[in-house]
CSV table of C-alpha atoms and ligand atoms in Angstrom, one decimal:
chain,number,residue,atom,x,y,z
A,12,MET,CA,-13.7,32.6,-8.9
A,13,PRO,CA,-14.4,30.5,-11.9
A,14,ALA,CA,-16.5,27.4,-11.6
A,15,GLU,CA,-14.5,24.3,-10.7
A,16,SER,CA,-16.5,21.5,-12.1
A,17,LYS,CA,-17.4,20.5,-15.6
A,18,LYS,CA,-19.3,17.5,-17.1
A,19,ILE,CA,-16.8,15.5,-19.2
A,20,ALA,CA,-16.5,12.0,-20.4
A,21,ALA,CA,-13.1,10.6,-19.8
A,22,PRO,CA,-11.9,9.5,-23.2
A,23,GLY,CA,-11.9,5.7,-23.7
A,24,VAL,CA,-12.9,4.9,-20.2
A,25,PHE,CA,-16.6,5.7,-19.8
A,26,GLY,CA,-17.5,5.4,-23.5
A,27,LYS,CA,-21.0,5.0,-25.0
A,28,GLY,CA,-21.5,8.8,-24.8
A,29,ARG,CA,-22.2,8.5,-21.1
A,30,GLU,CA,-21.3,11.5,-19.0
A,31,LEU,CA,-19.9,11.5,-15.5
A,32,THR,CA,-19.4,14.4,-13.2
A,33,HIS,CA,-15.7,14.5,-13.2
A,34,LEU,CA,-13.8,17.4,-11.7
A,35,ILE,CA,-10.9,18.7,-13.6
A,36,ARG,CA,-8.3,21.3,-13.1
A,37,ASP,CA,-9.5,24.7,-14.0
A,38,GLU,CA,-7.3,25.7,-17.0
A,39,SER,CA,-8.4,29.3,-17.0
A,40,ALA,CA,-7.4,29.7,-13.4
A,41,LYS,CA,-3.8,29.0,-14.3
A,42,ASP,CA,-3.2,32.4,-15.7
A,43,SER,CA,-2.8,34.4,-12.6
A,44,ALA,CA,0.3,33.9,-10.5
A,45,GLU,CA,-1.8,33.4,-7.4
A,46,GLU,CA,-3.8,30.7,-9.0
A,47,LYS,CA,-0.6,29.0,-10.1
A,48,LYS,CA,0.0,28.4,-6.4
A,49,ARG,CA,-3.6,27.3,-6.0
A,50,PRO,CA,-4.4,25.1,-8.9
A,51,TRP,CA,-7.9,24.6,-7.6
A,52,SER,CA,-10.4,27.4,-7.1
A,53,ILE,CA,-12.6,27.5,-4.0
A,54,ARG,CA,-16.3,27.8,-4.3
A,55,LYS,CA,-18.1,30.0,-1.9
A,56,VAL,CA,-20.6,28.0,0.2
A,57,ASP,CA,-24.1,28.5,-0.9
A,58,THR,CA,-27.1,26.7,0.6
A,59,GLN,CA,-28.6,25.7,-2.7
A,60,THR,CA,-25.4,23.8,-3.7
A,61,ILE,CA,-25.3,22.1,-0.3
A,62,GLY,CA,-29.0,21.1,-0.6
A,63,LYS,CA,-28.4,19.6,-4.1
A,64,ASN,CA,-25.4,17.6,-2.9
A,65,ARG,CA,-27.1,16.5,0.2
A,66,HIS,CA,-29.8,15.0,-2.0
A,67,LYS,CA,-27.3,13.3,-4.2
A,68,TRP,CA,-25.5,11.7,-1.3
A,69,SER,CA,-28.5,11.0,0.8
A,70,GLY,CA,-28.3,7.7,2.6
A,71,HIS,CA,-24.6,7.3,1.6
A,72,LYS,CA,-21.3,7.9,3.2
A,73,VAL,CA,-18.8,10.2,1.5
A,74,ILE,CA,-15.5,8.5,1.5
A,75,VAL,CA,-12.3,10.0,0.1
A,76,HIS,CA,-9.2,8.1,-0.8
A,77,LEU,CA,-6.0,10.1,-1.1
A,78,ASP,CA,-2.9,8.7,-2.8
A,79,MET,CA,0.3,10.7,-2.8
A,80,ASP,CA,1.8,11.0,-6.3
A,81,ALA,CA,5.1,9.1,-6.9
A,82,PHE,CA,5.6,9.6,-3.1
A,83,PHE,CA,9.2,8.5,-2.5
A,84,ALA,CA,10.5,10.0,-5.7
A,85,ALA,CA,8.6,13.3,-5.1
A,86,ILE,CA,10.1,13.6,-1.6
A,87,GLU,CA,13.6,13.1,-3.0
A,88,GLN,CA,12.9,15.8,-5.6
A,89,GLN,CA,11.5,18.1,-3.0
A,90,HIS,CA,14.5,17.7,-0.7
A,91,CYS,CA,17.0,18.1,-3.5
A,92,PRO,CA,15.8,20.6,-6.1
A,93,GLN,CA,18.4,19.5,-8.6
A,94,LEU,CA,16.5,16.3,-8.9
A,95,LYS,CA,13.3,18.1,-10.1
A,96,GLY,CA,12.5,17.3,-13.7
A,97,GLN,CA,14.9,14.3,-13.7
A,98,PRO,CA,14.0,10.6,-14.0
A,99,VAL,CA,14.4,9.6,-10.3
A,100,ILE,CA,14.2,5.9,-9.5
A,101,ILE,CA,13.9,4.7,-5.9
A,102,GLY,CA,14.6,1.2,-4.9
A,103,GLY,CA,17.6,-1.0,-5.8
A,104,LEU,CA,20.9,0.5,-7.1
A,105,PRO,CA,22.2,-0.5,-10.6
A,106,GLY,CA,24.8,-3.2,-10.3
A,107,TYR,CA,23.0,-4.8,-7.4
A,108,ARG,CA,19.9,-6.9,-7.5
A,109,GLY,CA,16.6,-5.3,-6.5
A,110,VAL,CA,13.4,-3.8,-7.7
A,111,VAL,CA,12.0,-0.4,-8.3
A,112,SER,CA,9.9,0.8,-5.4
A,113,THR,CA,8.7,4.1,-6.9
A,114,CYS,CA,9.9,6.4,-9.7
A,115,SER,CA,9.2,9.9,-10.7
A,116,TYR,CA,6.8,10.7,-13.6
A,117,GLU,CA,9.9,11.7,-15.7
A,118,ALA,CA,11.1,8.1,-15.3
A,119,ARG,CA,7.8,6.6,-16.2
A,120,VAL,CA,8.2,8.1,-19.7
A,121,PHE,CA,10.9,5.4,-20.2
A,122,GLY,CA,8.4,2.7,-19.3
A,123,ILE,CA,9.7,2.2,-15.8
A,124,LYS,CA,7.2,1.2,-13.1
A,125,SER,CA,7.1,-0.1,-9.6
A,126,ALA,CA,8.3,-3.7,-9.0
A,127,MET,CA,10.4,-3.8,-12.2
A,128,PRO,CA,13.9,-5.3,-11.6
A,129,THR,CA,16.4,-2.5,-11.2
A,130,ALA,CA,18.6,-4.0,-14.0
A,131,GLU,CA,15.7,-3.6,-16.4
A,132,ALA,CA,15.0,0.0,-15.3
A,133,PHE,CA,18.7,0.8,-15.8
A,134,ARG,CA,18.6,-0.8,-19.3
A,135,ARG,CA,15.6,1.4,-20.2
A,136,CYS,CA,17.0,4.6,-18.6
A,137,PRO,CA,20.8,4.6,-18.1
A,138,VAL,CA,20.7,8.4,-17.4
A,139,GLY,CA,18.2,7.8,-14.5
A,140,ILE,CA,19.1,8.8,-11.0
A,141,PHE,CA,18.9,5.7,-8.9
A,142,LEU,CA,18.5,6.2,-5.1
A,143,GLU,CA,18.1,3.8,-2.3
A,144,THR,CA,14.8,4.0,-0.3
A,145,SER,CA,15.0,6.1,2.8
A,146,GLY,CA,12.2,4.7,5.0
A,147,SER,CA,12.5,7.0,8.0
A,148,LYS,CA,12.4,10.1,5.8
A,149,TYR,CA,9.2,8.9,4.0
A,150,THR,CA,7.6,8.0,7.3
A,151,TYR,CA,8.3,11.5,8.6
A,152,ILE,CA,6.6,13.1,5.7
A,153,SER,CA,3.7,10.6,5.8
A,154,ILE,CA,3.0,11.6,9.4
A,155,ASP,CA,3.0,15.3,8.2
A,156,VAL,CA,0.4,14.5,5.6
A,157,LEU,CA,-1.8,12.5,8.0
A,158,ASN,CA,-1.7,15.5,10.4
A,159,ILE,CA,-2.9,17.8,7.6
A,160,LEU,CA,-5.8,15.4,6.8
A,161,ARG,CA,-6.7,15.1,10.5
A,162,GLU,CA,-7.4,18.9,10.4
A,163,PHE,CA,-10.3,18.1,8.0
A,164,SER,CA,-11.8,15.0,9.6
A,165,PRO,CA,-11.1,12.9,12.6
A,166,ILE,CA,-12.3,9.8,10.8
A,167,LEU,CA,-9.0,9.0,9.1
A,168,GLU,CA,-7.6,5.6,8.2
A,169,PRO,CA,-4.0,5.4,7.1
A,170,PHE,CA,-3.9,2.7,4.5
A,171,SER,CA,-0.2,2.6,3.6
A,172,ILE,CA,2.7,5.0,3.8
A,173,ASP,CA,1.3,7.1,1.0
A,174,GLU,CA,-2.5,6.4,1.1
A,175,ALA,CA,-5.3,7.2,3.4
A,176,PHE,CA,-9.1,7.0,3.6
A,177,VAL,CA,-11.0,9.9,5.1
A,178,ASP,CA,-14.7,9.8,5.9
A,179,ILE,CA,-16.1,13.3,5.3
A,180,THR,CA,-19.8,12.4,5.6
A,181,GLY,CA,-21.6,15.6,6.7
A,182,ILE,CA,-18.3,17.5,7.2
A,183,TRP,CA,-18.2,18.4,3.5
A,184,GLU,CA,-21.2,20.7,3.9
A,185,ARG,CA,-19.0,23.4,5.4
A,186,TYR,CA,-17.2,23.5,2.0
A,187,GLY,CA,-20.3,23.5,-0.2
A,188,THR,CA,-19.6,20.2,-2.0
A,189,PRO,CA,-17.5,17.1,-1.2
A,190,ALA,CA,-15.2,18.0,-4.1
A,191,SER,CA,-14.5,21.5,-2.8
A,192,MET,CA,-13.5,20.0,0.5
A,193,VAL,CA,-11.1,17.5,-1.1
A,194,LYS,CA,-9.6,20.2,-3.3
A,195,GLU,CA,-8.8,22.1,-0.1
A,196,MET,CA,-7.2,19.0,1.3
A,197,GLN,CA,-5.0,18.7,-1.8
A,198,MET,CA,-4.1,22.3,-1.7
A,199,MET,CA,-3.2,22.2,1.9
A,200,ILE,CA,-1.0,19.1,1.4
A,201,GLU,CA,0.8,20.8,-1.6
A,202,SER,CA,1.3,24.1,0.2
A,203,ARG,CA,2.7,22.6,3.4
A,204,THR,CA,4.7,19.7,2.0
A,205,GLY,CA,5.3,20.7,-1.7
A,206,LEU,CA,3.9,17.3,-2.7
A,207,THR,CA,0.8,16.5,-4.7
A,208,ALA,CA,-1.9,13.9,-4.0
A,209,SER,CA,-4.6,12.4,-6.2
A,210,ALA,CA,-8.0,11.8,-4.8
A,211,GLY,CA,-11.1,9.8,-5.4
A,212,ILE,CA,-14.5,10.4,-3.8
A,213,ALA,CA,-17.2,7.8,-3.7
A,214,HIS,CA,-19.7,6.2,-1.3
A,215,ASN,CA,-17.4,3.3,-0.4
A,216,LYS,CA,-13.7,2.6,0.0
A,217,ILE,CA,-13.2,0.4,-3.0
A,218,LEU,CA,-14.8,2.9,-5.4
A,219,ALA,CA,-12.9,5.8,-3.8
A,220,LYS,CA,-9.6,3.9,-4.3
A,221,MET,CA,-10.4,3.1,-7.9
A,222,ALA,CA,-11.3,6.7,-8.5
A,223,SER,CA,-8.1,8.1,-7.1
A,224,GLY,CA,-6.1,6.3,-9.6
A,225,MET,CA,-8.1,7.7,-12.6
A,226,ASP,CA,-6.5,11.1,-12.9
A,227,LYS,CA,-2.9,11.1,-11.7
A,228,PRO,CA,-1.0,13.2,-10.7
A,229,ASN,CA,-2.8,15.9,-8.7
A,230,GLY,CA,-6.2,14.8,-10.0
A,231,LEU,CA,-9.6,14.4,-8.4
A,232,THR,CA,-12.3,12.0,-9.6
A,233,LEU,CA,-15.8,12.1,-8.1
A,234,VAL,CA,-18.1,9.1,-8.4
A,235,GLU,CA,-21.5,10.2,-7.1
A,236,PRO,CA,-23.9,7.4,-6.0
A,237,GLY,CA,-26.0,8.0,-9.2
A,238,THR,CA,-23.1,7.5,-11.6
A,239,VAL,CA,-21.5,4.3,-10.2
A,240,GLY,CA,-22.8,2.2,-13.1
A,241,ALA,CA,-21.4,4.5,-15.7
A,242,PHE,CA,-18.1,4.8,-13.9
A,243,LEU,CA,-17.6,1.1,-13.7
A,244,GLU,CA,-19.2,-0.2,-16.9
A,245,ASN,CA,-16.3,0.0,-19.3
A,246,LEU,CA,-13.4,-0.1,-17.0
A,247,PRO,CA,-11.1,-3.1,-17.6
A,248,VAL,CA,-11.4,-5.7,-14.9
A,249,GLU,CA,-7.8,-5.3,-13.8
A,250,THR,CA,-8.6,-1.9,-12.5
A,251,VAL,CA,-10.4,-3.6,-9.6
A,252,TRP,CA,-8.4,-3.5,-6.4
A,253,GLY,CA,-7.4,-7.1,-5.8
A,254,ILE,CA,-7.5,-8.5,-9.3
A,255,GLY,CA,-4.0,-9.6,-10.2
A,256,PRO,CA,-2.7,-11.1,-13.5
A,257,ALA,CA,-3.9,-14.7,-12.6
A,258,THR,CA,-7.5,-13.6,-11.9
A,259,GLN,CA,-7.5,-11.3,-14.9
A,260,ASN,CA,-6.4,-14.2,-17.1
A,261,ALA,CA,-9.0,-16.5,-15.7
A,262,LEU,CA,-11.7,-13.9,-16.2
A,263,SER,CA,-10.6,-13.2,-19.8
A,264,GLN,CA,-11.0,-16.9,-20.5
A,265,LEU,CA,-14.6,-16.5,-19.5
A,266,GLY,CA,-14.9,-13.6,-21.9
A,267,ILE,CA,-15.0,-11.0,-19.0
A,268,LEU,CA,-12.9,-8.1,-19.9
A,269,THR,CA,-14.7,-5.1,-18.4
A,270,ILE,CA,-16.3,-4.6,-15.0
A,271,GLY,CA,-19.7,-4.2,-16.8
A,272,GLN,CA,-19.3,-7.8,-18.1
A,273,LEU,CA,-18.3,-9.0,-14.7
A,274,ALA,CA,-21.4,-7.5,-13.2
A,275,MET,CA,-23.6,-9.3,-15.8
A,276,TYR,CA,-22.0,-12.6,-15.1
A,277,ASP,CA,-23.8,-15.2,-13.1
A,278,VAL,CA,-22.7,-14.9,-9.5
A,279,TYR,CA,-23.1,-18.6,-8.8
A,280,ALA,CA,-20.8,-19.5,-11.7
A,281,LEU,CA,-18.2,-17.0,-10.4
A,282,ARG,CA,-18.5,-18.5,-6.9
A,283,LYS,CA,-18.0,-22.0,-8.4
A,284,ILE,CA,-14.8,-20.9,-10.2
A,285,PHE,CA,-13.3,-18.4,-7.8
A,286,GLY,CA,-14.8,-19.4,-4.4
A,287,VAL,CA,-15.6,-16.6,-2.0
A,288,HIS,CA,-13.4,-14.3,-4.0
A,289,GLY,CA,-15.8,-14.7,-7.0
A,290,ALA,CA,-18.8,-13.5,-5.0
A,291,ALA,CA,-16.7,-10.6,-3.7
A,292,LEU,CA,-15.7,-9.6,-7.2
A,293,HIS,CA,-19.4,-9.6,-8.3
A,294,GLU,CA,-20.2,-7.3,-5.4
A,295,ILE,CA,-17.5,-4.9,-6.4
A,296,ALA,CA,-18.6,-5.0,-10.0
A,297,HIS,CA,-22.0,-3.7,-8.8
A,298,GLY,CA,-20.2,-0.9,-6.9
A,299,ARG,CA,-20.9,-2.4,-3.5
A,300,GLY,CA,-18.3,-2.5,-0.8
A,301,ASP,CA,-17.2,-1.6,2.7
A,302,SER,CA,-17.6,2.0,3.6
A,303,THR,CA,-16.3,1.9,7.2
A,304,VAL,CA,-13.3,4.1,7.7
A,305,THR,CA,-11.6,2.8,10.8
A,306,PRO,CA,-9.9,5.8,12.5
A,307,TYR,CA,-6.2,5.3,13.3
A,308,TYR,CA,-7.0,5.4,17.1
A,309,HIS,CA,-9.5,2.5,16.7
A,310,GLN,CA,-7.2,0.5,14.4
A,311,PRO,CA,-7.4,-3.2,15.3
A,312,HIS,CA,-4.2,-5.2,15.6
A,313,GLU,CA,-1.9,-4.9,12.7
A,314,LYS,CA,-2.9,-7.9,10.6
A,315,SER,CA,0.6,-9.0,9.7
A,316,ILE,CA,4.2,-7.9,9.7
A,317,GLY,CA,6.6,-9.1,7.0
A,318,HIS,CA,9.9,-8.5,5.2
A,319,GLU,CA,11.3,-10.0,2.1
A,320,THR,CA,14.7,-9.7,0.4
A,321,THR,CA,16.0,-10.4,-3.1
A,322,LEU,CA,19.3,-12.3,-2.6
A,323,PRO,CA,22.5,-10.8,-4.1
A,324,ASN,CA,22.8,-13.8,-6.4
A,325,ASP,CA,20.5,-16.8,-7.1
A,326,THR,CA,21.6,-19.5,-4.9
A,327,ASP,CA,20.8,-23.1,-3.8
A,328,SER,CA,23.1,-22.9,-0.8
A,329,ILE,CA,21.1,-23.8,2.3
A,330,ASP,CA,23.6,-21.9,4.5
A,331,VAL,CA,23.1,-18.6,2.5
A,332,ILE,CA,19.3,-19.0,2.4
A,333,ARG,CA,19.2,-19.8,6.2
A,334,ALA,CA,21.4,-16.8,6.9
A,335,ASN,CA,19.0,-14.6,5.0
A,336,LEU,CA,16.1,-16.0,6.9
A,337,ARG,CA,18.0,-15.2,10.1
A,338,VAL,CA,18.2,-11.6,9.1
A,339,LEU,CA,14.6,-11.4,8.1
A,340,SER,CA,13.3,-13.1,11.3
A,341,GLU,CA,15.4,-10.5,13.2
A,342,ARG,CA,13.8,-7.6,11.3
A,343,VAL,CA,10.3,-9.0,11.6
A,344,GLY,CA,10.7,-9.9,15.2
A,345,ARG,CA,12.0,-6.4,16.1
A,346,ARG,CA,9.1,-4.7,14.3
A,347,MET,CA,6.6,-7.0,16.0
A,348,ARG,CA,8.0,-6.4,19.5
A,349,LYS,CA,8.2,-2.6,18.8
A,350,SER,CA,4.5,-2.7,18.1
A,351,GLY,CA,3.9,-4.7,21.3
A,352,TYR,CA,2.7,-8.0,19.6
A,353,GLU,CA,3.4,-11.6,19.6
A,354,THR,CA,2.6,-14.1,16.9
A,355,LYS,CA,1.0,-17.5,16.3
A,356,ARG,CA,1.4,-17.8,12.6
A,357,ILE,CA,4.5,-17.7,10.5
A,358,LYS,CA,4.6,-17.6,6.7
A,359,LEU,CA,7.6,-18.3,4.5
A,360,LYS,CA,7.8,-17.0,0.9
A,361,PHE,CA,10.3,-18.1,-1.6
A,362,ARG,CA,10.9,-17.4,-5.3
A,363,TYR,CA,13.0,-19.6,-7.5
A,364,SER,CA,15.3,-18.2,-10.2
A,365,ASP,CA,12.6,-18.8,-12.8
A,366,PHE,CA,10.3,-16.4,-10.8
A,367,SER,CA,7.9,-19.2,-9.7
A,368,THR,CA,6.8,-18.2,-6.2
A,369,PHE,CA,5.6,-20.2,-3.3
A,370,SER,CA,4.4,-19.4,0.2
A,371,ARG,CA,3.8,-21.8,3.0
A,372,GLU,CA,2.4,-21.1,6.5
A,373,ARG,CA,2.3,-22.7,9.9
A,374,THR,CA,0.2,-22.0,12.9
A,375,LEU,CA,1.9,-22.7,16.2
A,376,THR,CA,0.3,-24.0,19.4
A,377,ASP,CA,1.6,-21.1,21.4
A,378,TYR,CA,2.3,-17.4,20.8
A,379,VAL,CA,6.0,-16.5,20.3
A,380,ARG,CA,7.9,-13.2,20.1
A,381,SER,CA,11.6,-14.1,19.8
A,382,ASP,CA,13.6,-13.9,16.6
A,383,LEU,CA,14.8,-17.5,17.1
A,384,ALA,CA,11.3,-18.8,17.3
A,385,ILE,CA,10.3,-17.1,14.1
A,386,PHE,CA,13.6,-18.3,12.4
A,387,GLN,CA,13.1,-21.9,13.5
A,388,GLN,CA,9.6,-22.1,12.1
A,389,ALA,CA,10.8,-20.5,8.8
A,390,VAL,CA,13.6,-23.0,8.5
A,391,LYS,CA,11.2,-25.9,9.2
A,392,LEU,CA,8.9,-24.6,6.4
A,393,LEU,CA,11.9,-24.2,4.1
A,394,ASP,CA,13.2,-27.8,4.8
A,395,ASP,CA,9.7,-29.2,4.3
A,396,ASN,CA,9.0,-27.4,1.0
A,397,LEU,CA,12.2,-26.4,-0.8
A,398,GLN,CA,13.0,-28.3,-3.9
A,399,LYS,CA,16.7,-29.1,-3.6
A,400,ALA,CA,19.1,-28.1,-6.4
A,401,ARG,CA,16.8,-25.3,-7.5
A,402,ALA,CA,18.3,-21.8,-7.1
A,403,ILE,CA,16.4,-19.3,-5.0
A,404,ARG,CA,16.1,-15.6,-5.9
A,405,LEU,CA,14.0,-14.2,-3.1
A,406,VAL,CA,12.9,-15.1,0.4
A,407,GLY,CA,10.4,-13.5,2.8
A,408,ILE,CA,8.9,-14.0,6.2
A,409,THR,CA,5.6,-12.7,7.5
A,410,VAL,CA,4.0,-13.2,10.9
A,411,SER,CA,0.3,-12.9,11.4
A,412,HIS,CA,-2.4,-13.9,14.0
A,413,LEU,CA,-0.9,-11.2,16.2
A,414,ARG,CA,-2.0,-10.3,19.7
A,415,GLU,CA,-0.8,-7.8,22.2
A,416,PHE,CA,2.1,-9.1,24.3
A,417,LYS,CA,1.2,-8.7,28.0
A,418,GLY,CA,4.5,-9.8,29.4
A,419,VAL,CA,3.1,-13.1,30.6
A,420,ALA,CA,5.7,-15.9,31.1
A,421,GLN,CA,5.8,-18.2,28.1
A,422,VAL,CA,5.4,-21.9,28.2
A,423,GLU,CA,8.7,-23.6,27.3
A,424,ILE,CA,7.9,-24.9,23.9
A,425,PHE,CA,11.3,-25.6,22.5
A,426,GLU,CA,13.4,-28.4,23.7
A,427,GLU,CA,16.8,-26.8,23.7
A,428,LEU,CA,16.2,-23.1,24.2
A,429,CYS,CA,13.2,-21.7,25.9
A,430,GLU,CA,11.2,-19.0,24.3
A,431,LYS,CA,11.2,-16.9,27.5
A,432,LYS,CA,14.9,-16.7,27.6
A,433,ASN,CA,15.2,-15.9,23.9
A,434,SER,CA,12.5,-13.2,24.3
A,435,CYS,CA,14.7,-11.6,27.0
A,436,ILE,CA,17.7,-11.7,24.7
A,437,CYS,CA,15.7,-10.0,22.0
A,438,ASP,CA,14.5,-7.3,24.4
A,439,VAL,CA,18.1,-6.5,25.3
A,440,MET,CA,19.2,-6.4,21.6
A,441,ASP,CA,16.3,-4.1,20.8
A,442,LYS,CA,17.4,-1.7,23.5
A,443,ILE,CA,20.9,-1.7,22.1
A,444,LYS,CA,19.5,-1.1,18.6
A,445,ASP,CA,17.3,1.7,19.9
A,446,ILE,CA,20.4,3.6,21.2
A,447,TYR,CA,23.1,2.6,18.6
A,448,GLY,CA,21.1,1.8,15.5
A,449,ASP,CA,19.7,-1.3,13.8
A,450,LYS,CA,23.1,-2.4,12.6
A,451,SER,CA,24.9,-2.2,16.0
A,452,ILE,CA,24.2,-5.8,16.9
A,453,THR,CA,23.1,-9.0,15.1
A,454,TYR,CA,23.5,-12.7,15.1
A,455,LEU,CA,26.8,-14.3,14.0
A,456,SER,CA,24.9,-16.7,11.7
A,457,SER,CA,23.5,-13.7,9.8
A,458,SER,CA,27.0,-13.0,8.4
A,459,PHE,CA,26.8,-16.1,6.0
A,460,ARG,CA,24.2,-14.4,3.9
A,461,TYR,CA,26.7,-12.8,1.6
A,462,LYS,CA,28.6,-16.0,0.9
B,17,MG,MG1,1.0,6.6,-4.3
C-alpha cells in the first residue's frame, strides 16, 4: 500500500513557507479499480508509528469533526441517479419565496450557496434542478451515518443533521494513526451510504470543526497539537466558527484580518469592544477551546427549539403575520412536546422587507407547553415591537429554557383559557397528527396566513 500522508503547505492558506502535516488523497492509488472504490489507503499498524503519534498527542484529546458533503443534495443525487452530475438545489422552489438550504457541487459552480434567496439562485442557474427539502429522508440517512460512527467510538456527539464530533482519544491506536482511523470512517460512510464526508482532526472541537471545512469534499485535514499556530496564523478571521459579517467588519476596522493578528491583539481591548465574546475570540485565536465531546446518551436538554418562515409576500397585515405565528407556534409546540419538554422563554424573530432583522425574547413566570401559550407570547412580543406600516418578510419563533415535562398540573396563568386545558387539547391534536400526518388537523386561525 502506498503511504497515505505527505507534508504539504496548502496554497494561500498557511503561507510563509510553513509546512503542516496535511493528509491528502493518494493520487497514485487511484489507478487500480479496487482503489477507486477505496480512495484512501490503509496503513498497517506498526508500533513505531503508534509511539510517534502517542508522543505528538500526549496530554491532548483527539477530536474528529465529520461534516457530510452537500448532504441534502448528495442524498437526492444518490436516490435518483439521473440527478448525478447535475446542479441540484434544495430548498425553496422557483416562483415561490424561499432560500437555498443546500446545493450540489455542480450548482456551486454557478455561485449558488446556502441561504441565498431561491429567486437569485434561479437567476444564476435557470437549468438547475430545484427540489423541496425532505426532512424525514435526511434524518433517516443521518441516523445511518451516526450508527456507522458509533461502531468506531462510543463518544459521539451529533452536532447537526449532517455533522458530528467523535472523541477517538486512545481508540486511534488500533489503526496506527488518528488519520488512518478517520479515513476508515470516511470509507465506511461512503461504502454504506454512497455519500462522502469531510473530516478535521484536532485536540479540541473548534479546531476540528475549522479543519473539516478546509478540504471539501471528501477531504481530511489534520491539525496536530504542535502545528496549531501554523494552521491558524494566516487564516482569515471569518473562518472562525461564530464570527459573522458584523464581527468580521468590526475586527477589520481594528486592522484584524487574520487569526494570527487576532491572537496578537490585546485581550483587554477585545473584551472592552466585544464583551465576553471578545475574550472567547482571543482564546480561539490561540487554538484553545472546549474538547468535551458529550455523547448522545448524555446530551443535556435541547437548548432551544425553533422554526421560521419566509412569508409568500412581504406584508404589513397583522392578520397574516399572526396567522403565520399561529402555524409556527403549532410546529414549535409539537416538536417541544414530542421531545418531552416545556418552556419558560419565548423568542420572536422578524425581518422587514429591507432585510433588517430583529429578535425579542420574554421569560415567563411559569413553564408552558401548549401551542396557544407560545402563540400568545409571540403576539405580545410582536405587538410591543413591530413598527406599523413596515412590511414583514420573515417571522420565526424559538423556545428555550426547556425542562422535562413531568405531567404536573399547571398553574392557571391565563385569564380566559387555562394552560392545563390547552395542553390537553395539544396532546389530542398530537395523537391525531401521529396517526394521520402533520397536516391532518390545525387551527382555523392558521388559514389566514395565505391572505
Ligand atoms: Mg455539511
